[in-house]
PDB file of C-alpha atoms in Angstrom:
ATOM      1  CA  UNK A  25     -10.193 -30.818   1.998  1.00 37.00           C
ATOM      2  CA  UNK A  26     -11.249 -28.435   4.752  1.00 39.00           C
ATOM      3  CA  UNK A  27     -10.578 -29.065   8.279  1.00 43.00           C
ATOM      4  CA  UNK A  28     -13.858 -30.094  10.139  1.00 45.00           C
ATOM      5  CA  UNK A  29     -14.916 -27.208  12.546  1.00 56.00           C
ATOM      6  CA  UNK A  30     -14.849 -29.813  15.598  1.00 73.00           C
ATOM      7  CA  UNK A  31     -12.457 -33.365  14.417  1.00 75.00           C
ATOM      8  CA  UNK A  32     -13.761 -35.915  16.564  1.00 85.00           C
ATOM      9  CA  UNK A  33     -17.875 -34.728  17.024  1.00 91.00           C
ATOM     10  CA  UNK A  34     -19.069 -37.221  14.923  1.00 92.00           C
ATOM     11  CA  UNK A  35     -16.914 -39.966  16.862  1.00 93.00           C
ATOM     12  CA  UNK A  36     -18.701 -38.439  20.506  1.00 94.00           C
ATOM     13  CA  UNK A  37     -21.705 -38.929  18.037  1.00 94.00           C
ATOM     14  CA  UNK A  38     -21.075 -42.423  18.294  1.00 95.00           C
ATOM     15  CA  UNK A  39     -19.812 -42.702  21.514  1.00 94.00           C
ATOM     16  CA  UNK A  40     -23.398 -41.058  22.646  1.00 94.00           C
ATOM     17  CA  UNK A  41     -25.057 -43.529  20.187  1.00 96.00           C
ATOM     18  CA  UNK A  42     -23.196 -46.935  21.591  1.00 94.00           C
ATOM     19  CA  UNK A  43     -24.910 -45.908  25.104  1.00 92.00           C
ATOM     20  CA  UNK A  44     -28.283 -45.120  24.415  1.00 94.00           C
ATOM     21  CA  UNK A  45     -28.414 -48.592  22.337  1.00 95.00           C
ATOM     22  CA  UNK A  46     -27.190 -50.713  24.743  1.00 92.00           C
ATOM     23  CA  UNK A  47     -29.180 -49.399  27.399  1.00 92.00           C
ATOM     24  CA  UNK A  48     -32.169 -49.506  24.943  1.00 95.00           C
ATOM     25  CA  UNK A  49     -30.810 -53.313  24.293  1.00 94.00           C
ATOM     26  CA  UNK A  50     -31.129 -54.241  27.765  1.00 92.00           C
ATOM     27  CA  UNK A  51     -34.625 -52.705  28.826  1.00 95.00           C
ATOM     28  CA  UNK A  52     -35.598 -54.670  25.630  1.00 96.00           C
ATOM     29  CA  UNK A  53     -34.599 -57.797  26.553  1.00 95.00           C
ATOM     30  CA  UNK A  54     -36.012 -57.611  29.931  1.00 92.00           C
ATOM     31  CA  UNK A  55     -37.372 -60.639  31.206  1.00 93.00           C
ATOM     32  CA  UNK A  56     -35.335 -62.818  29.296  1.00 94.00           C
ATOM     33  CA  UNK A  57     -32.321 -61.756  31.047  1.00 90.00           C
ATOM     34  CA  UNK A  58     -33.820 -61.499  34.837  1.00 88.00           C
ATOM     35  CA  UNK A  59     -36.908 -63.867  34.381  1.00 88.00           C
ATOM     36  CA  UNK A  60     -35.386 -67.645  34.301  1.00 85.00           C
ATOM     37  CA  UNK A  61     -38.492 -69.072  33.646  1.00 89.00           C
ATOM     38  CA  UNK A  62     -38.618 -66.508  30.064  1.00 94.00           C
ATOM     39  CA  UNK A  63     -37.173 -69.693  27.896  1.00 91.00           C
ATOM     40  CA  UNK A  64     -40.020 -71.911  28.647  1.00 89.00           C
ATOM     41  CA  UNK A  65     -43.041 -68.983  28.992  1.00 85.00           C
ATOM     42  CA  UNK A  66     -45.613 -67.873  26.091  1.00 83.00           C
ATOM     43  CA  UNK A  67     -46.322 -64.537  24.517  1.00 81.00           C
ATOM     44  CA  UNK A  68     -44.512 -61.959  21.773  1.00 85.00           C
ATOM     45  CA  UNK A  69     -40.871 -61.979  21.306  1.00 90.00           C
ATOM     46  CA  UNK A  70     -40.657 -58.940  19.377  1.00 94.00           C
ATOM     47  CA  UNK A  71     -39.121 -56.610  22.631  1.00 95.00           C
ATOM     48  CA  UNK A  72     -36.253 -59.228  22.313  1.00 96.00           C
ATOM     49  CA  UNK A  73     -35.980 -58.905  18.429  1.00 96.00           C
ATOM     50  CA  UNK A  74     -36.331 -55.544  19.073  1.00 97.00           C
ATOM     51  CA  UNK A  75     -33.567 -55.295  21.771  1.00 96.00           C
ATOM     52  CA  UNK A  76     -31.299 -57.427  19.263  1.00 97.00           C
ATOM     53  CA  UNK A  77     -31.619 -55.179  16.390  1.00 97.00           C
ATOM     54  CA  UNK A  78     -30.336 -52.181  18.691  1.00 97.00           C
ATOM     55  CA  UNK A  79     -27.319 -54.259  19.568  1.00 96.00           C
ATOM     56  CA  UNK A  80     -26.820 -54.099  15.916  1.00 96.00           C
ATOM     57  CA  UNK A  81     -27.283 -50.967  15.620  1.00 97.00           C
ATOM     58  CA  UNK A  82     -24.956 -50.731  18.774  1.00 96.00           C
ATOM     59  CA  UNK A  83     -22.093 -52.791  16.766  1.00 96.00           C
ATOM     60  CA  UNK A  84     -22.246 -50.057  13.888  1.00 97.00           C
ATOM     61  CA  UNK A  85     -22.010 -47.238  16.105  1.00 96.00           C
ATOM     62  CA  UNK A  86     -18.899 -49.060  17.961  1.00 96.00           C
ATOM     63  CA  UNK A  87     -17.292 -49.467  14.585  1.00 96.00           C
ATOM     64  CA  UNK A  88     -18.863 -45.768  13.647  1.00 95.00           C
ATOM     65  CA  UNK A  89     -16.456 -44.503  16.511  1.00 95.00           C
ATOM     66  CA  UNK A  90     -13.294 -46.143  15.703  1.00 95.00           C
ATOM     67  CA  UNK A  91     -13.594 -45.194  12.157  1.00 95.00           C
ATOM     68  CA  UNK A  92     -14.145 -41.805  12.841  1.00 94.00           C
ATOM     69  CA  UNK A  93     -11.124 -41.238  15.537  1.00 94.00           C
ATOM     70  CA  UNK A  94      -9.109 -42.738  12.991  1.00 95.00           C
ATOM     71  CA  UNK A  95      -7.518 -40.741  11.051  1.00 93.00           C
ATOM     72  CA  UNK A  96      -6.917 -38.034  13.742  1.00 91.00           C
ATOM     73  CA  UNK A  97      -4.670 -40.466  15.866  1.00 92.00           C
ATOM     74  CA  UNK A  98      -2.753 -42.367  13.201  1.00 93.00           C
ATOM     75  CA  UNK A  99      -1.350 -38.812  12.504  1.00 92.00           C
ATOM     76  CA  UNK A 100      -0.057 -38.945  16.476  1.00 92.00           C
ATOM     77  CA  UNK A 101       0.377 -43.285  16.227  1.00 93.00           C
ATOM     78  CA  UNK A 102      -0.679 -45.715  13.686  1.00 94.00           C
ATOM     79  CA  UNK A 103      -0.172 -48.467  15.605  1.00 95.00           C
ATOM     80  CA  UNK A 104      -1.948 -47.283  17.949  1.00 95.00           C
ATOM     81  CA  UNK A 105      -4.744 -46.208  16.052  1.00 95.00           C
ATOM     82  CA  UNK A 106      -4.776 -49.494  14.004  1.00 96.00           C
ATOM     83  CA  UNK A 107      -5.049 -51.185  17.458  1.00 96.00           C
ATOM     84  CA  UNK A 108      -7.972 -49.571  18.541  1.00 97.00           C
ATOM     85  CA  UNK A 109      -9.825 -50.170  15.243  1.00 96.00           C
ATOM     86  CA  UNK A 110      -8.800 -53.858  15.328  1.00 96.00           C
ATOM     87  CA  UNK A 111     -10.364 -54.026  18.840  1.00 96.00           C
ATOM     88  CA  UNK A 112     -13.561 -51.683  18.643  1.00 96.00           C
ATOM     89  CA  UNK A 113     -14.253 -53.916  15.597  1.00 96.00           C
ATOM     90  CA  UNK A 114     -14.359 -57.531  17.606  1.00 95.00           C
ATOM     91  CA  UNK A 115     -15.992 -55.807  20.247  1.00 95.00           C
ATOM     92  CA  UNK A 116     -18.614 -54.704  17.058  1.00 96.00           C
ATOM     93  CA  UNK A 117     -18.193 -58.339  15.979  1.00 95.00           C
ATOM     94  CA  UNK A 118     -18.990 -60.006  19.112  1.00 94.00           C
ATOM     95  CA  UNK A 119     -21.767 -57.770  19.725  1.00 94.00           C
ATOM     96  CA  UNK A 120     -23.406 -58.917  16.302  1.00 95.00           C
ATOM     97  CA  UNK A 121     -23.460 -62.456  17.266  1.00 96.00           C
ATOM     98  CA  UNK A 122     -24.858 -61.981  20.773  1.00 95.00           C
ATOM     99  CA  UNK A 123     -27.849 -60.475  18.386  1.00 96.00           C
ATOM    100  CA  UNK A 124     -28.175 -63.539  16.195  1.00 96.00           C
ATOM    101  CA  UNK A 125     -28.078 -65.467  19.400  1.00 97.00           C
ATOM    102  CA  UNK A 126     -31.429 -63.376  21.098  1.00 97.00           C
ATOM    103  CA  UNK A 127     -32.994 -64.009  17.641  1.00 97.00           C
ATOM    104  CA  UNK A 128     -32.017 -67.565  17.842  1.00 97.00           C
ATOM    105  CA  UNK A 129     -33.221 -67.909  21.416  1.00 96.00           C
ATOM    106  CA  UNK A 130     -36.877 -65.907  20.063  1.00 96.00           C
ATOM    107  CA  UNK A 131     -37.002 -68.711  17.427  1.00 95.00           C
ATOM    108  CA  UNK A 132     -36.685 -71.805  19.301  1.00 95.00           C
ATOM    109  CA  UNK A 133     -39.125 -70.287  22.311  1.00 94.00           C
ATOM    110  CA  UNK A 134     -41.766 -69.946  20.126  1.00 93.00           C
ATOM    111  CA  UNK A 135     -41.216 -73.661  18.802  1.00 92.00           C
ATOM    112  CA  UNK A 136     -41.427 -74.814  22.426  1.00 91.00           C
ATOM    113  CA  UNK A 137     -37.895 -75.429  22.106  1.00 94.00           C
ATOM    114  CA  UNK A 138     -37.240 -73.952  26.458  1.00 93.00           C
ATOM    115  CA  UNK A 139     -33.788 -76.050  26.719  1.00 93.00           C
ATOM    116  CA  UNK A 140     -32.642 -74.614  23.488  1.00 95.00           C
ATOM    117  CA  UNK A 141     -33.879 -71.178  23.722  1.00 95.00           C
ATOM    118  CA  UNK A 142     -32.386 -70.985  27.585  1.00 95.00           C
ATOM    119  CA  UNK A 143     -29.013 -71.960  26.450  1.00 96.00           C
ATOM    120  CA  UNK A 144     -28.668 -69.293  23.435  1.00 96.00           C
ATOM    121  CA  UNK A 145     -29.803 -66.942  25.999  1.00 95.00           C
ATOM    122  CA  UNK A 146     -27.161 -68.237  28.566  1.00 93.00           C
ATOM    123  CA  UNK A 147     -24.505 -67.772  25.416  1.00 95.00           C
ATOM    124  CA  UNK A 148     -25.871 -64.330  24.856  1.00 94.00           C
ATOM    125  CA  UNK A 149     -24.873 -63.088  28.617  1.00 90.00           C
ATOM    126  CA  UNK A 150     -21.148 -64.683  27.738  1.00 90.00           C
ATOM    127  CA  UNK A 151     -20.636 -63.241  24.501  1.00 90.00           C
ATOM    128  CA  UNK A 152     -22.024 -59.574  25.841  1.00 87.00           C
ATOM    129  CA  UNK A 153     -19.250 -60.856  28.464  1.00 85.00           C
ATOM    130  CA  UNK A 154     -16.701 -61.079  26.488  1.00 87.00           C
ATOM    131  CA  UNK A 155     -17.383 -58.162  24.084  1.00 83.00           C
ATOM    132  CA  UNK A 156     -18.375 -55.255  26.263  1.00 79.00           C
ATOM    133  CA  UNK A 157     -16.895 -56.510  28.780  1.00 82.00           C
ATOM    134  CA  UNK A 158     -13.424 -58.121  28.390  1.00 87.00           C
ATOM    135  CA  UNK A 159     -12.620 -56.388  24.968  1.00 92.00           C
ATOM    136  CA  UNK A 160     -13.570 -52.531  26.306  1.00 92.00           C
ATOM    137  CA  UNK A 161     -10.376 -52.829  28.784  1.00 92.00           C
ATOM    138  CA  UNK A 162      -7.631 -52.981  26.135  1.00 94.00           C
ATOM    139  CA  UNK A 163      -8.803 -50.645  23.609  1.00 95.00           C
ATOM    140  CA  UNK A 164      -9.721 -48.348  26.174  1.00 96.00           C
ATOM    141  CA  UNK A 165      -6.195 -48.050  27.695  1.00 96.00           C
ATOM    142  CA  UNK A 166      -4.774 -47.607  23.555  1.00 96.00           C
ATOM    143  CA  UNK A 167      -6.830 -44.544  22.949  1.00 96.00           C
ATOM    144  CA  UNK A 168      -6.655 -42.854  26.278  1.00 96.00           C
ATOM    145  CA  UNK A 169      -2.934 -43.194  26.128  1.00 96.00           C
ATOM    146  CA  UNK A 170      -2.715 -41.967  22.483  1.00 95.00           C
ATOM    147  CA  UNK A 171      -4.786 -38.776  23.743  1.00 95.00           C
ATOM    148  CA  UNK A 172      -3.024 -38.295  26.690  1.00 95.00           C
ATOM    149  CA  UNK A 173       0.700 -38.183  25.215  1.00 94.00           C
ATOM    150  CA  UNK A 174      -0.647 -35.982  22.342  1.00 92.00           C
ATOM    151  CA  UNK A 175      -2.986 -33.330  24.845  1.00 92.00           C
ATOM    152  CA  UNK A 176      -5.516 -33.938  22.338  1.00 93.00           C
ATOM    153  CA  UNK A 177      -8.127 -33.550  25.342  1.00 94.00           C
ATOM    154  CA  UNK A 178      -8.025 -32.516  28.550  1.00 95.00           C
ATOM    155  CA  UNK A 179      -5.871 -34.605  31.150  1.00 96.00           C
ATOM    156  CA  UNK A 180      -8.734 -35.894  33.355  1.00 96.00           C
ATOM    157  CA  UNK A 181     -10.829 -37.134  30.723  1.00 96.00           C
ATOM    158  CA  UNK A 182      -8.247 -39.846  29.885  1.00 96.00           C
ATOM    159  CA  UNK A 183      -6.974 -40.237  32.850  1.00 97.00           C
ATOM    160  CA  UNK A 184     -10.604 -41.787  33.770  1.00 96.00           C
ATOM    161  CA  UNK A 185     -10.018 -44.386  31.217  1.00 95.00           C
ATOM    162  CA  UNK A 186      -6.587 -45.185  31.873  1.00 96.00           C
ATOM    163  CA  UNK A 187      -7.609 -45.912  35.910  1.00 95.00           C
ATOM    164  CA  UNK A 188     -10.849 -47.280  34.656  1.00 93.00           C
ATOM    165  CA  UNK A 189      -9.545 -49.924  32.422  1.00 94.00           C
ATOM    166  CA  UNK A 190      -7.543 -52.087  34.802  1.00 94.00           C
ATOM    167  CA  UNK A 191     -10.290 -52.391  37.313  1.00 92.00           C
ATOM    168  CA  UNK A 192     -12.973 -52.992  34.948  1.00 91.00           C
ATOM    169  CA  UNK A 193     -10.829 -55.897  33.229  1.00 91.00           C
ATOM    170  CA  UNK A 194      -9.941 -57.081  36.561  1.00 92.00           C
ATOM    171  CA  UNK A 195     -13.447 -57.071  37.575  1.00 90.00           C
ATOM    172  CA  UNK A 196     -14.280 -59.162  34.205  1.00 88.00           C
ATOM    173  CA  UNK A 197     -11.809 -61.541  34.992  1.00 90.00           C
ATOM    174  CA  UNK A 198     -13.106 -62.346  38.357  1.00 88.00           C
ATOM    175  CA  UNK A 199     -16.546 -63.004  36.630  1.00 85.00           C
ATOM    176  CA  UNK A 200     -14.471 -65.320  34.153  1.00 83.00           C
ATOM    177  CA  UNK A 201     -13.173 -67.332  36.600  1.00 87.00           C
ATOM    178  CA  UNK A 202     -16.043 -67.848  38.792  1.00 81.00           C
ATOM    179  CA  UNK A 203     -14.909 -65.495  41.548  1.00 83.00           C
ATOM    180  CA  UNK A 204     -17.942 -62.803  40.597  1.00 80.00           C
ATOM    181  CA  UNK A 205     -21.413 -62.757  39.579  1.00 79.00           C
ATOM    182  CA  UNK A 206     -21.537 -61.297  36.692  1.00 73.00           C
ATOM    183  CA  UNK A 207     -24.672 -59.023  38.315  1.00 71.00           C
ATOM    184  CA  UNK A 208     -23.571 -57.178  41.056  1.00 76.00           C
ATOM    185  CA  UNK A 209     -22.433 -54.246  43.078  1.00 81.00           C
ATOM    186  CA  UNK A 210     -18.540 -54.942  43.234  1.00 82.00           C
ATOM    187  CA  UNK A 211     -18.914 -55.773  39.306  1.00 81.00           C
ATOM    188  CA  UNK A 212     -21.349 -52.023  38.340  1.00 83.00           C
ATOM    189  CA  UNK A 213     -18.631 -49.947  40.769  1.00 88.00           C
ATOM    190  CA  UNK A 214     -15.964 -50.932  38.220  1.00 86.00           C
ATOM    191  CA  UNK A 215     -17.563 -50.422  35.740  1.00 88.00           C
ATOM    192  CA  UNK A 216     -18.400 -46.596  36.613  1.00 92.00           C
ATOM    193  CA  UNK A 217     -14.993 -45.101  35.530  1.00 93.00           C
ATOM    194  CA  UNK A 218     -15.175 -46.594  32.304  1.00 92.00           C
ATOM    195  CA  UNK A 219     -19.123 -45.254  32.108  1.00 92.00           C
ATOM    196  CA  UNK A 220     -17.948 -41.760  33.099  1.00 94.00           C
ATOM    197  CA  UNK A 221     -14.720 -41.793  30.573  1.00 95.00           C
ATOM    198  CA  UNK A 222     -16.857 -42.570  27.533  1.00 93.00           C
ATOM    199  CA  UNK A 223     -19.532 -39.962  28.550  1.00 94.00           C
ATOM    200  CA  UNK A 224     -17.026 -37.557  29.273  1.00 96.00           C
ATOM    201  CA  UNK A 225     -15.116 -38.016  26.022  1.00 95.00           C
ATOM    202  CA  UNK A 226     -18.017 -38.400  23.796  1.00 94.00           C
ATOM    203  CA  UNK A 227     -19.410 -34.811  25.160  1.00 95.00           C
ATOM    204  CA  UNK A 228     -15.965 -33.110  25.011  1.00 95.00           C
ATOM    205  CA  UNK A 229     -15.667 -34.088  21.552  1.00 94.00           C
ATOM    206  CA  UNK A 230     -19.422 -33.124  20.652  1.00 92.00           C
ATOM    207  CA  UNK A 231     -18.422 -29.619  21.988  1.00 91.00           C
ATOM    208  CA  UNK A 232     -14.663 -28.989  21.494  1.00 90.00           C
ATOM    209  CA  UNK A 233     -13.771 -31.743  19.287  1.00 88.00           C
ATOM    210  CA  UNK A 234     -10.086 -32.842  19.468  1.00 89.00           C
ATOM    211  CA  UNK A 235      -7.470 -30.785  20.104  1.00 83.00           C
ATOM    212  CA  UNK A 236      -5.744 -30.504  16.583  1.00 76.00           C
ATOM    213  CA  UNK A 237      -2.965 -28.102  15.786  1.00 68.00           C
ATOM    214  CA  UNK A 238      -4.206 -24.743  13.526  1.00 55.00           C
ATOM    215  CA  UNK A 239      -3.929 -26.601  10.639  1.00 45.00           C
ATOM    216  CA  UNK A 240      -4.519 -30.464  10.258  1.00 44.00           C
ATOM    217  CA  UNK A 241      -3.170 -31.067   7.331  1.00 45.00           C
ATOM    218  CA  UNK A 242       0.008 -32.472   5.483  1.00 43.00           C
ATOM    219  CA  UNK A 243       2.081 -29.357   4.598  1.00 46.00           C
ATOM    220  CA  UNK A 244       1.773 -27.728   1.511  1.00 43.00           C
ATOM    221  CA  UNK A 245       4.834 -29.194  -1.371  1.00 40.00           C
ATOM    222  CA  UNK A 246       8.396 -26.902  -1.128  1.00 46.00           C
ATOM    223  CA  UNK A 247       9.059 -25.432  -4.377  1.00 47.00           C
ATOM    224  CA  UNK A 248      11.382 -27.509  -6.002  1.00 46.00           C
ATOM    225  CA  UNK A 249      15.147 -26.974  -6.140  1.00 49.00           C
ATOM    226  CA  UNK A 250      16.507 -24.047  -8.429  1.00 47.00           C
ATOM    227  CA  UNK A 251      12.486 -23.346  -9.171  1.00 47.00           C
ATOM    228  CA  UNK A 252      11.452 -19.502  -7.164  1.00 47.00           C
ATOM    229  CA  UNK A 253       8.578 -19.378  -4.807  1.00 45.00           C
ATOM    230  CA  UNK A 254       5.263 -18.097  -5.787  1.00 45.00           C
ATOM    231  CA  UNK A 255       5.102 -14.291  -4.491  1.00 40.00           C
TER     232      UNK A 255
END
């Protein structure tokens, strides 16, 4: 099989794709995440259905980038690359429920159920939390490490995600324990070097793709012992 022209594009595909859902997800949802009094109001919930199908959508595109990266850096580290499938896939996972939950929270405001509705909706922010949030730390560290020790990009792209990574899982943990809103300007500042790795990476790899060797592929078979080479 023939080397793609640029390994990795269709992961910064994904990458690209995993932002432009979520922030579709959240203008979505709008009022159900800043308006308190959304649970126990009238009118359409199909924004909100419509913001919970793109966090679908966003949990295949977080498992679309994973899968894609993967072969490329188990040839550099399986565990490592096995890692960062394991974890883009509960961050996919997690994302899925906090769907079911908006669609939950839809359902049971539209049979008057406020109390119901305003605690699926309080479970949604967690499990976005814990997803997005807690889970993008670890996985984040794996891959930029994996690309850093093999130069498969360019040094300051990863090294974004390796300084990102602590301080947005420090930040998370802060929130976690009560110490941090989960809104605000301490909390979005930590989260900008993680923002500005996964842009960065997703367009490198739409435009250069990974830095492969020539030839990407498992050497051709050695004649065998006693047998003469093809001329």
């Amino acid at each position: 099989m023939a080397t793609p022209r640029r390994p990795g594009a269709l992961a910064g595909a994904m990458y690209l794709l995993t932002h432009v859902t979520s922030v579709g997800a959240v203008i979505l949802y709008g009022p159900m995440l800043d308006d308190d009094g959304w649970s126990g109001g009238t009118g359409s919930g199909l924004p909100q259905q419509l913001g919970a199908l793109s966090d679908v959508v966003l949990a295949v595109a977080v498992v679309g980038t994973a899968v894609a990266l993967f072969p490329h850096v188990r040839r550099r580290s399986e565990t490592g690359a096995m890692a960062y499938v394991g974890l883009r896939v509960l961050e996919a996972s997690i994302a899925a429920v906090g769907a079911v939950l908006v669609i939950a929270a839809v359902q049971m405001r539209a049979a008057g159920e406020a109390s119901v509705a305003a605690g699926l909706v309080e479970a949604y922010r967690w499990a976005f939390f814990v997803g997005p949030g807690l889970v993008v730390g670890f996985h984040t560290t794996i891959l930029a490490a994996v690309l850093l020790r093999h130069r498969l990009v360019p040094a300051w792209i990863t090294w974004l995600g390796l300084a990102g990574a602590p301080l947005v899982t420090a930040s998370n943990l802060l929130i976690f324990f009560g110490r941090e809103d989960q809104v605000s300007v301490t909390a979005s500042l930590a989260a900008v070097p993680i923002f500005a790795w996964e842009v960065s990476l997703a367009l490198f790899l739409l435009i250069k793709g990974l830095r492969l060797p020539r030839v990407d592929q498992v050497p051709a078979a050695q004649p065998a012992v006693g047998q003469p080479a093809a001329v």
